[in-house]
C-alpha cells in the first residue's frame, strides 16, 4: 500500500542545490566568475556559431575536419534558433540549462515509483557542477538528457527506449550502447526493431535534408591520440625521456604527433574491439535480467568505450554522470561504487581541464599526475562495473539456473 507521499530526498533540497550550483555554472559561462585556464566558451561562440552559419546555408560543414559528429548534431547546433531574441551563445547556454533541468525532473519523477529512490537525482545534482563550466559549453549534456529519458522510458516501454536510443546515436553515437542490456526475448525484439527503424528513417531524413550528412565518418577515422586519453599517458611519460614528438591542434583537439603515435592509436582501437567482444560475450551468457539491468549494462558499456577511446574529452564524463544517475535510481543497484568513482573523476577532470590544462599540454608533473588520477579512476570504475554486471547476471556454473528476471519490481520468467 502506498501513501502517495514523495520518497525521502525528493523535497525542496534537490531543487535548491541544483539551482545554486547551476547559477554558478551560468556565472562561469557568462564570465561573471572566471575559472583558471583556457576559455571553454570558445567552442560555442566561435566553432558552433560557425557551423550554425554553414548549416543555415543548407549544407553540413563538408570542408571542416573539426566536424566530427553524426548528422543529428546539426539539431543541437541549430537549436539556438529557437531563441532568436538572444545572441547565439546565450541561447545555447540557456537551452543546455533547460536540458539539465529536464534530467533532474525525469529522475525525481521516476523516484516516485515503487522500488525507485532519489539517489540518482542527487548524483546528477552533484556530478554536473563537478565538471565545471565545460559541461555547459558543449552539447553533450543535451545528448545525455536523451539517454536518461530513453533508459527511464525503457523500464516500461522498450520501443520508446529503442527510438530514443536511435535518436541519441544520431546526435553523438554512444547512445546506441543503451540497447545492450535490454531483457532478452520480446523486449529486445521491440527495442532493437524500434531502434533500427528509427535510425534508418532519421538517417534518410538527414541525408535528404542537406548534403554531407555522413562526411564526419572520414574525419573521425583520421583522428589520432588526444592528449587526455588513456593511451596518451605513454607519450606524456615518454616526453620525460626525450621522445621527439609534439602536441598539435588537430581535428578540433590537442593530439600527439610523432613516432609511435599511430601504433598507440591502433592499440586503442584494438582495446575497443576487445571491449565490444566482452560485451557480446556478456550478452550471450547473461540470463538474469532485472529492471535495472539496461541502465547498468549501458553504464558499463559506455565506461568501457570511454576508457579505450583515442579521445577522452572532459565533456565525455557527463555521459557517465547521467548513466550513473539512472543506475542509482534503482534500489539494490550494483553500480554504487563505480558511480562514486565517476563522481570523483568528474572533480579531477575540472582540475585537469580547464584549470590545469597548460600543465597537461606541457606534460609536467602536475599535468601527468592529474591525468593518471582521472584516467585511473575511470579504468577502475570500468573494471568494477564490468565485474559486478557479470556477477549479477551470469550464472556461476554453465547451465545453472539464473535468478528470475524482475520487471517493474515483480519476478518474471527468465527469457532463454
Short mmCIF file of C-alpha atoms in Angstrom, two decimals:
data_model
loop_
_atom_site.label_atom_id
_atom_site.label_comp_id
_atom_site.label_asym_id
_atom_site.label_seq_id
_atom_site.Cartn_x
_atom_site.Cartn_y
_atom_site.Cartn_z
CA UNK A 1 0.00 0.00 0.00
CA UNK A 2 1.40 3.41 -0.92
CA UNK A 3 0.70 6.68 0.83
CA UNK A 4 1.22 8.93 -2.17
CA UNK A 5 3.98 10.79 -0.39
CA UNK A 6 7.18 11.55 -2.24
CA UNK A 7 10.17 9.42 -1.23
CA UNK A 8 12.74 10.76 1.19
CA UNK A 9 15.13 13.12 -0.59
CA UNK A 10 12.65 14.44 -3.15
CA UNK A 11 11.62 17.53 -1.20
CA UNK A 12 12.94 21.00 -1.85
CA UNK A 13 16.61 20.20 -1.26
CA UNK A 14 17.47 18.73 -4.69
CA UNK A 15 15.90 21.75 -6.40
CA UNK A 16 17.67 24.22 -4.11
CA UNK A 17 21.11 22.66 -4.54
CA UNK A 18 20.53 22.31 -8.28
CA UNK A 19 19.58 26.00 -8.56
CA UNK A 20 22.62 27.19 -6.61
CA UNK A 21 25.11 25.04 -8.50
CA UNK A 22 23.63 25.88 -11.89
CA UNK A 23 23.71 29.58 -11.04
CA UNK A 24 27.45 29.13 -10.54
CA UNK A 25 27.80 27.34 -13.90
CA UNK A 26 25.92 30.13 -15.66
CA UNK A 27 28.09 32.72 -13.92
CA UNK A 28 31.13 30.88 -15.28
CA UNK A 29 29.98 30.63 -18.91
CA UNK A 30 28.76 34.24 -18.88
CA UNK A 31 32.18 35.19 -17.43
CA UNK A 32 30.84 36.74 -14.26
CA UNK A 33 33.11 34.25 -12.48
CA UNK A 34 36.50 33.43 -14.01
CA UNK A 35 37.74 29.85 -13.90
CA UNK A 36 41.51 29.50 -14.47
CA UNK A 37 42.67 28.03 -17.75
CA UNK A 38 41.54 28.39 -21.38
CA UNK A 39 38.18 29.95 -22.22
CA UNK A 40 35.84 26.96 -22.53
CA UNK A 41 33.08 29.00 -24.18
CA UNK A 42 35.04 29.49 -27.42
CA UNK A 43 33.65 26.23 -28.79
CA UNK A 44 30.16 27.71 -28.64
CA UNK A 45 30.81 31.33 -29.56
CA UNK A 46 33.24 30.56 -32.40
CA UNK A 47 33.12 26.92 -33.55
CA UNK A 48 29.42 26.14 -33.03
CA UNK A 49 28.49 29.58 -34.28
CA UNK A 50 30.50 28.99 -37.44
CA UNK A 51 28.82 25.64 -38.02
CA UNK A 52 25.47 27.32 -37.40
CA UNK A 53 26.07 29.70 -40.30
CA UNK A 54 27.15 26.87 -42.61
CA UNK A 55 24.12 24.75 -41.68
CA UNK A 56 21.79 27.67 -42.26
CA UNK A 57 23.28 27.94 -45.76
CA UNK A 58 21.95 24.43 -46.47
CA UNK A 59 24.91 22.07 -46.09
CA UNK A 60 26.89 20.23 -43.45
CA UNK A 61 30.45 21.54 -42.80
CA UNK A 62 31.99 19.45 -45.60
CA UNK A 63 35.37 21.20 -45.54
CA UNK A 64 35.80 21.40 -41.77
CA UNK A 65 37.63 18.40 -40.29
CA UNK A 66 36.60 19.51 -36.80
CA UNK A 67 33.04 18.44 -37.67
CA UNK A 68 33.31 15.02 -36.01
CA UNK A 69 29.65 14.36 -35.31
CA UNK A 70 26.72 12.35 -36.70
CA UNK A 71 24.14 14.28 -38.72
CA UNK A 72 21.76 14.77 -35.79
CA UNK A 73 24.32 17.07 -34.17
CA UNK A 74 23.05 19.71 -36.56
CA UNK A 75 19.89 19.92 -34.45
CA UNK A 76 21.91 20.80 -31.36
CA UNK A 77 24.00 23.36 -33.23
CA UNK A 78 20.91 24.94 -34.77
CA UNK A 79 18.86 24.85 -31.55
CA UNK A 80 19.67 28.46 -30.52
CA UNK A 81 17.44 29.50 -33.43
CA UNK A 82 14.57 28.61 -31.08
CA UNK A 83 15.52 31.69 -29.04
CA UNK A 84 16.18 34.29 -31.77
CA UNK A 85 15.87 37.20 -29.33
CA UNK A 86 19.21 36.20 -27.72
CA UNK A 87 22.74 36.11 -29.05
CA UNK A 88 23.82 32.61 -30.19
CA UNK A 89 25.99 31.65 -27.19
CA UNK A 90 23.46 32.99 -24.67
CA UNK A 91 20.65 31.00 -26.27
CA UNK A 92 22.81 27.86 -26.33
CA UNK A 93 23.68 28.11 -22.62
CA UNK A 94 20.02 28.61 -21.72
CA UNK A 95 18.98 25.56 -23.75
CA UNK A 96 21.62 23.42 -22.02
CA UNK A 97 20.24 24.67 -18.70
CA UNK A 98 16.76 23.59 -19.79
CA UNK A 99 18.04 20.11 -20.67
CA UNK A 100 19.82 19.95 -17.32
CA UNK A 101 16.56 20.78 -15.53
CA UNK A 102 14.74 18.20 -17.66
CA UNK A 103 17.09 15.45 -16.50
CA UNK A 104 16.57 16.43 -12.86
CA UNK A 105 12.81 16.42 -13.39
CA UNK A 106 12.88 12.97 -15.01
CA UNK A 107 14.98 11.49 -12.21
CA UNK A 108 12.80 12.97 -9.47
CA UNK A 109 9.61 11.92 -11.24
CA UNK A 110 10.96 8.38 -11.54
CA UNK A 111 11.78 8.44 -7.82
CA UNK A 112 8.04 8.42 -7.06
CA UNK A 113 7.66 4.87 -8.39
CA UNK A 114 7.85 1.82 -6.09
CA UNK A 115 11.39 0.43 -5.83
CA UNK A 116 12.92 3.69 -7.07
CA UNK A 117 14.82 6.24 -4.98
CA UNK A 118 16.11 9.81 -5.16
CA UNK A 119 19.83 8.89 -5.02
CA UNK A 120 20.05 9.12 -8.80
CA UNK A 121 18.80 12.71 -8.77
CA UNK A 122 21.50 13.60 -6.24
CA UNK A 123 24.18 12.04 -8.45
CA UNK A 124 23.05 14.38 -11.23
CA UNK A 125 22.73 17.43 -8.98
CA UNK A 126 26.27 16.97 -7.65
CA UNK A 127 28.02 15.43 -10.65
CA UNK A 128 27.32 18.06 -13.30
CA UNK A 129 28.85 21.06 -11.45
CA UNK A 130 31.91 18.95 -10.56
CA UNK A 131 32.82 19.11 -14.25
CA UNK A 132 32.78 22.91 -14.20
CA UNK A 133 31.73 25.28 -16.99
CA UNK A 134 32.81 22.94 -19.80
CA UNK A 135 29.63 20.93 -19.28
CA UNK A 136 27.51 23.94 -20.31
CA UNK A 137 29.79 24.88 -23.19
CA UNK A 138 29.32 21.64 -25.17
CA UNK A 139 26.21 19.90 -26.49
CA UNK A 140 26.95 16.61 -24.68
CA UNK A 141 24.54 17.38 -21.86
CA UNK A 142 21.73 17.56 -24.42
CA UNK A 143 22.63 14.09 -25.66
CA UNK A 144 22.81 12.81 -22.08
CA UNK A 145 19.29 14.10 -21.48
CA UNK A 146 18.06 11.95 -24.38
CA UNK A 147 19.90 8.92 -22.96
CA UNK A 148 18.43 9.39 -19.48
CA UNK A 149 14.94 9.74 -20.94
CA UNK A 150 15.49 6.58 -23.02
CA UNK A 151 16.55 4.41 -20.07
CA UNK A 152 13.77 5.63 -17.79
CA UNK A 153 11.14 5.21 -20.50
CA UNK A 154 12.52 1.76 -21.30
CA UNK A 155 11.55 0.44 -17.87
CA UNK A 156 8.02 0.01 -19.21
CA UNK A 157 8.26 0.82 -22.92
CA UNK A 158 11.09 -0.94 -24.79
CA UNK A 159 10.01 0.63 -28.08
CA UNK A 160 10.45 4.10 -26.61
CA UNK A 161 13.92 3.11 -25.43
CA UNK A 162 14.80 1.94 -28.93
CA UNK A 163 13.51 5.07 -30.66
CA UNK A 164 15.23 7.45 -28.23
CA UNK A 165 18.48 5.45 -28.35
CA UNK A 166 18.47 5.72 -32.15
CA UNK A 167 17.84 9.46 -31.98
CA UNK A 168 20.64 9.84 -29.43
CA UNK A 169 23.00 7.81 -31.60
CA UNK A 170 22.41 10.19 -34.49
CA UNK A 171 23.27 13.05 -32.14
CA UNK A 172 26.55 11.58 -30.88
CA UNK A 173 26.95 7.87 -31.45
CA UNK A 174 27.34 6.48 -27.94
CA UNK A 175 23.60 6.21 -27.02
CA UNK A 176 23.45 3.16 -29.31
CA UNK A 177 25.03 1.34 -26.36
CA UNK A 178 21.82 1.83 -24.37
CA UNK A 179 20.40 -1.18 -26.23
CA UNK A 180 22.96 -3.70 -25.00
CA UNK A 181 21.22 -4.53 -21.72
CA UNK A 182 17.58 -4.84 -22.80
CA UNK A 183 16.00 -8.01 -21.43
CA UNK A 184 16.17 -10.92 -23.85
CA UNK A 185 13.10 -12.03 -25.74
CA UNK A 186 10.19 -9.78 -26.64
CA UNK A 187 11.64 -6.59 -25.04
CA UNK A 188 14.84 -6.98 -27.09
CA UNK A 189 12.90 -7.51 -30.31
CA UNK A 190 10.73 -4.48 -29.59
CA UNK A 191 13.59 -2.17 -28.62
CA UNK A 192 16.02 -3.22 -31.34
CA UNK A 193 13.40 -3.17 -34.09
CA UNK A 194 12.26 0.27 -32.98
CA UNK A 195 15.87 1.46 -32.92
CA UNK A 196 16.63 0.07 -36.38
CA UNK A 197 13.53 1.59 -37.96
CA UNK A 198 14.03 4.93 -36.22
CA UNK A 199 17.72 5.09 -37.15
CA UNK A 200 17.01 4.22 -40.78
CA UNK A 201 14.24 6.79 -41.06
CA UNK A 202 16.18 9.55 -39.33
CA UNK A 203 19.38 8.83 -41.27
CA UNK A 204 17.49 9.02 -44.56
CA UNK A 205 15.83 12.25 -43.47
CA UNK A 206 19.17 13.85 -42.57
CA UNK A 207 20.75 12.68 -45.84
CA UNK A 208 17.89 14.22 -47.81
CA UNK A 209 17.87 17.39 -45.69
CA UNK A 210 21.35 18.58 -46.58
CA UNK A 211 24.42 17.26 -48.43
CA UNK A 212 27.32 15.88 -46.38
CA UNK A 213 25.34 14.22 -43.61
CA UNK A 214 27.91 11.43 -43.23
CA UNK A 215 31.13 13.26 -44.10
CA UNK A 216 32.03 13.03 -40.41
CA UNK A 217 32.93 9.34 -40.82
CA UNK A 218 36.12 10.14 -42.73
CA UNK A 219 37.09 12.91 -40.31
CA UNK A 220 36.54 10.62 -37.30
CA UNK A 221 38.57 7.81 -38.89
CA UNK A 222 41.65 10.02 -39.24
CA UNK A 223 41.79 11.16 -35.62
CA UNK A 224 44.92 10.39 -33.60
CA UNK A 225 45.68 10.12 -29.88
CA UNK A 226 44.25 13.06 -27.93
CA UNK A 227 46.44 14.20 -25.03
CA UNK A 228 43.82 13.43 -22.35
CA UNK A 229 43.23 9.83 -23.39
CA UNK A 230 44.50 6.73 -21.64
CA UNK A 231 46.89 5.96 -24.48
CA UNK A 232 48.31 9.47 -24.32
CA UNK A 233 49.91 8.66 -20.95
CA UNK A 234 52.52 6.67 -22.90
CA UNK A 235 53.70 9.84 -24.62
CA UNK A 236 53.37 12.08 -21.57
CA UNK A 237 55.82 9.76 -19.83
CA UNK A 238 57.98 9.32 -22.95
CA UNK A 239 58.46 13.09 -23.16
CA UNK A 240 60.31 12.90 -19.85
CA UNK A 241 62.90 10.72 -21.58
CA UNK A 242 63.41 12.74 -24.76
CA UNK A 243 60.62 11.50 -27.02
CA UNK A 244 60.74 13.57 -30.20
CA UNK A 245 57.01 14.05 -30.72
CA UNK A 246 54.93 17.17 -30.09
CA UNK A 247 51.42 18.37 -29.32
CA UNK A 248 49.32 19.89 -32.11
CA UNK A 249 45.76 21.11 -32.52
CA UNK A 250 44.24 18.59 -34.94
CA UNK A 251 40.61 17.68 -35.67
CA UNK A 252 39.43 20.09 -33.01
CA UNK A 253 41.51 18.73 -30.11
CA UNK A 254 45.08 18.66 -28.87
CA UNK A 255 46.75 15.50 -30.17
CA UNK A 256 50.18 13.94 -30.01
CA UNK A 257 52.10 13.84 -33.29
CA UNK A 258 55.31 11.88 -33.71
CA UNK A 259 56.92 8.42 -33.57
CA UNK A 260 54.71 5.51 -32.49
CA UNK A 261 51.54 7.63 -32.19
CA UNK A 262 49.84 5.67 -34.94
CA UNK A 263 50.75 2.41 -33.18
CA UNK A 264 49.21 3.56 -29.89
CA UNK A 265 46.09 4.75 -31.71
CA UNK A 266 45.78 1.32 -33.34
CA UNK A 267 46.21 -0.40 -29.98
CA UNK A 268 43.44 1.79 -28.56
CA UNK A 269 41.15 0.63 -31.37
CA UNK A 270 42.15 -2.94 -30.55
CA UNK A 271 41.16 -2.44 -26.92
CA UNK A 272 37.81 -1.06 -28.07
CA UNK A 273 37.30 -4.22 -30.14
CA UNK A 274 38.11 -6.33 -27.07
CA UNK A 275 35.59 -4.31 -25.05
CA UNK A 276 32.98 -4.98 -27.73
CA UNK A 277 33.85 -8.66 -27.63
CA UNK A 278 33.41 -8.77 -23.87
CA UNK A 279 30.01 -7.07 -24.17
CA UNK A 280 28.89 -9.59 -26.80
CA UNK A 281 30.07 -12.48 -24.60
CA UNK A 282 28.24 -10.99 -21.62
CA UNK A 283 25.09 -10.60 -23.70
CA UNK A 284 25.25 -14.27 -24.76
CA UNK A 285 25.93 -15.57 -21.24
CA UNK A 286 23.60 -13.31 -19.23
CA UNK A 287 20.41 -14.95 -18.03
CA UNK A 288 19.21 -12.87 -15.10
CA UNK A 289 17.78 -9.53 -16.21
CA UNK A 290 16.18 -7.14 -13.71
CA UNK A 291 14.55 -3.77 -14.13
CA UNK A 292 17.92 -2.11 -13.53
CA UNK A 293 19.99 -4.25 -15.93
CA UNK A 294 19.57 -2.00 -19.01
CA UNK A 295 20.94 1.02 -17.11
CA UNK A 296 23.77 -0.97 -15.52
CA UNK A 297 24.77 -2.53 -18.84
CA UNK A 298 24.66 0.84 -20.62
CA UNK A 299 26.77 2.45 -17.88
CA UNK A 300 29.32 -0.36 -18.11
CA UNK A 301 29.42 -0.28 -21.90
CA UNK A 302 29.94 3.48 -22.10
CA UNK A 303 32.64 3.28 -19.42
CA UNK A 304 34.49 0.62 -21.41
CA UNK A 305 34.33 2.53 -24.65
CA UNK A 306 35.30 5.79 -22.98
CA UNK A 307 38.49 4.45 -21.43
CA UNK A 308 39.51 2.67 -24.66
CA UNK A 309 38.81 5.72 -26.83
CA UNK A 310 41.56 7.68 -28.55
CA UNK A 311 39.84 10.77 -27.13
CA UNK A 312 38.62 11.37 -23.57
CA UNK A 313 37.42 14.94 -23.69
CA UNK A 314 36.18 16.42 -20.37
CA UNK A 315 32.59 16.61 -21.57
CA UNK A 316 32.54 12.84 -22.09
CA UNK A 317 32.33 12.42 -18.32
CA UNK A 318 28.83 13.98 -18.30
CA UNK A 319 27.64 10.90 -20.22
CA UNK A 320 28.88 8.74 -17.35
CA UNK A 321 27.35 11.00 -14.71
CA UNK A 322 23.95 10.75 -16.42
CA UNK A 323 24.10 6.96 -16.74
CA UNK A 324 25.35 6.60 -13.16
CA UNK A 325 22.39 8.70 -12.04
CA UNK A 326 19.95 6.36 -13.77
CA UNK A 327 21.64 3.31 -12.21
CA UNK A 328 21.31 4.76 -8.74
CA UNK A 329 17.59 5.43 -9.01
CA UNK A 330 17.12 1.67 -8.61
CA UNK A 331 17.30 0.12 -5.18
CA UNK A 332 19.83 -2.69 -4.96
CA UNK A 333 21.95 -1.48 -7.87
CA UNK A 334 25.43 -2.97 -8.13
CA UNK A 335 26.84 0.26 -9.58
CA UNK A 336 27.17 2.40 -6.45
CA UNK A 337 30.98 2.15 -6.22
CA UNK A 338 31.56 2.78 -9.97
CA UNK A 339 29.20 5.77 -9.73
CA UNK A 340 31.19 7.22 -6.82
CA UNK A 341 34.43 6.71 -8.77
CA UNK A 342 32.92 8.57 -11.73
CA UNK A 343 31.90 11.48 -9.48
CA UNK A 344 35.43 11.74 -8.11
CA UNK A 345 36.79 11.55 -11.67
CA UNK A 346 34.46 14.42 -12.62
CA UNK A 347 36.01 16.60 -9.94
CA UNK A 348 39.54 15.70 -11.06
CA UNK A 349 38.52 16.43 -14.66
CA UNK A 350 37.78 20.04 -13.72
CA UNK A 351 41.28 20.32 -12.23
CA UNK A 352 42.70 18.82 -15.43
CA UNK A 353 40.60 20.95 -17.80
CA UNK A 354 40.40 23.84 -17.86
CA UNK A 355 42.22 24.63 -14.60
CA UNK A 356 45.42 22.66 -15.22
CA UNK A 357 45.31 22.19 -18.96
CA UNK A 358 48.55 24.07 -19.60
CA UNK A 359 50.30 21.52 -17.40
CA UNK A 360 48.73 18.67 -19.37
CA UNK A 361 49.92 20.19 -22.67
CA UNK A 362 53.43 20.56 -21.24
CA UNK A 363 53.40 17.03 -19.77
CA UNK A 364 54.81 18.33 -16.49
CA UNK A 365 54.48 16.54 -13.17
CA UNK A 366 51.20 18.23 -12.25
CA UNK A 367 49.57 17.56 -15.60
CA UNK A 368 50.65 13.92 -15.76
CA UNK A 369 49.53 13.32 -12.17
CA UNK A 370 46.06 14.73 -12.87
CA UNK A 371 45.69 12.53 -15.93
CA UNK A 372 46.91 9.42 -14.15
CA UNK A 373 44.41 10.00 -11.34
CA UNK A 374 41.45 10.88 -13.59
CA UNK A 375 42.03 8.09 -16.09
CA UNK A 376 42.89 5.65 -13.31
CA UNK A 377 39.55 6.35 -11.64
CA UNK A 378 37.71 5.75 -14.93
CA UNK A 379 39.60 2.49 -15.55
CA UNK A 380 38.81 1.34 -12.01
CA UNK A 381 35.15 2.25 -12.47
CA UNK A 382 35.08 0.30 -15.75
CA UNK A 383 36.60 -2.86 -14.27
CA UNK A 384 34.41 -2.79 -11.15
CA UNK A 385 31.27 -2.13 -13.21
CA UNK A 386 32.09 -4.95 -15.65
CA UNK A 387 32.76 -7.41 -12.82
CA UNK A 388 29.57 -6.52 -10.97
CA UNK A 389 27.43 -6.62 -14.11
CA UNK A 390 28.77 -10.08 -14.93
CA UNK A 391 28.29 -11.43 -11.41
CA UNK A 392 24.74 -10.12 -11.17
CA UNK A 393 23.52 -11.54 -14.48
CA UNK A 394 25.64 -14.56 -15.47
CA UNK A 395 25.15 -17.90 -13.68
CA UNK A 396 28.16 -19.16 -11.74
CA UNK A 397 28.12 -22.56 -13.49
CA UNK A 398 27.23 -23.19 -17.13
CA UNK A 399 23.68 -24.48 -17.28
CA UNK A 400 22.92 -23.32 -13.74
CA UNK A 401 19.56 -21.75 -13.09
CA UNK A 402 19.75 -17.98 -13.03
CA UNK A 403 17.89 -15.71 -10.67
CA UNK A 404 14.50 -14.73 -12.03
CA UNK A 405 14.04 -11.66 -14.16
CA UNK A 406 12.44 -8.77 -12.38
CA UNK A 407 10.34 -6.36 -14.38
CA UNK A 408 8.61 -3.43 -12.71
CA UNK A 409 9.54 -4.83 -9.29
CA UNK A 410 7.87 -8.22 -9.97
CA UNK A 411 9.63 -11.51 -10.89
CA UNK A 412 9.06 -12.91 -14.34
CA UNK A 413 10.19 -15.97 -16.26
CA UNK A 414 13.81 -15.98 -17.48
CA UNK A 415 14.00 -15.36 -21.22
CA UNK A 416 16.09 -18.12 -22.76
#
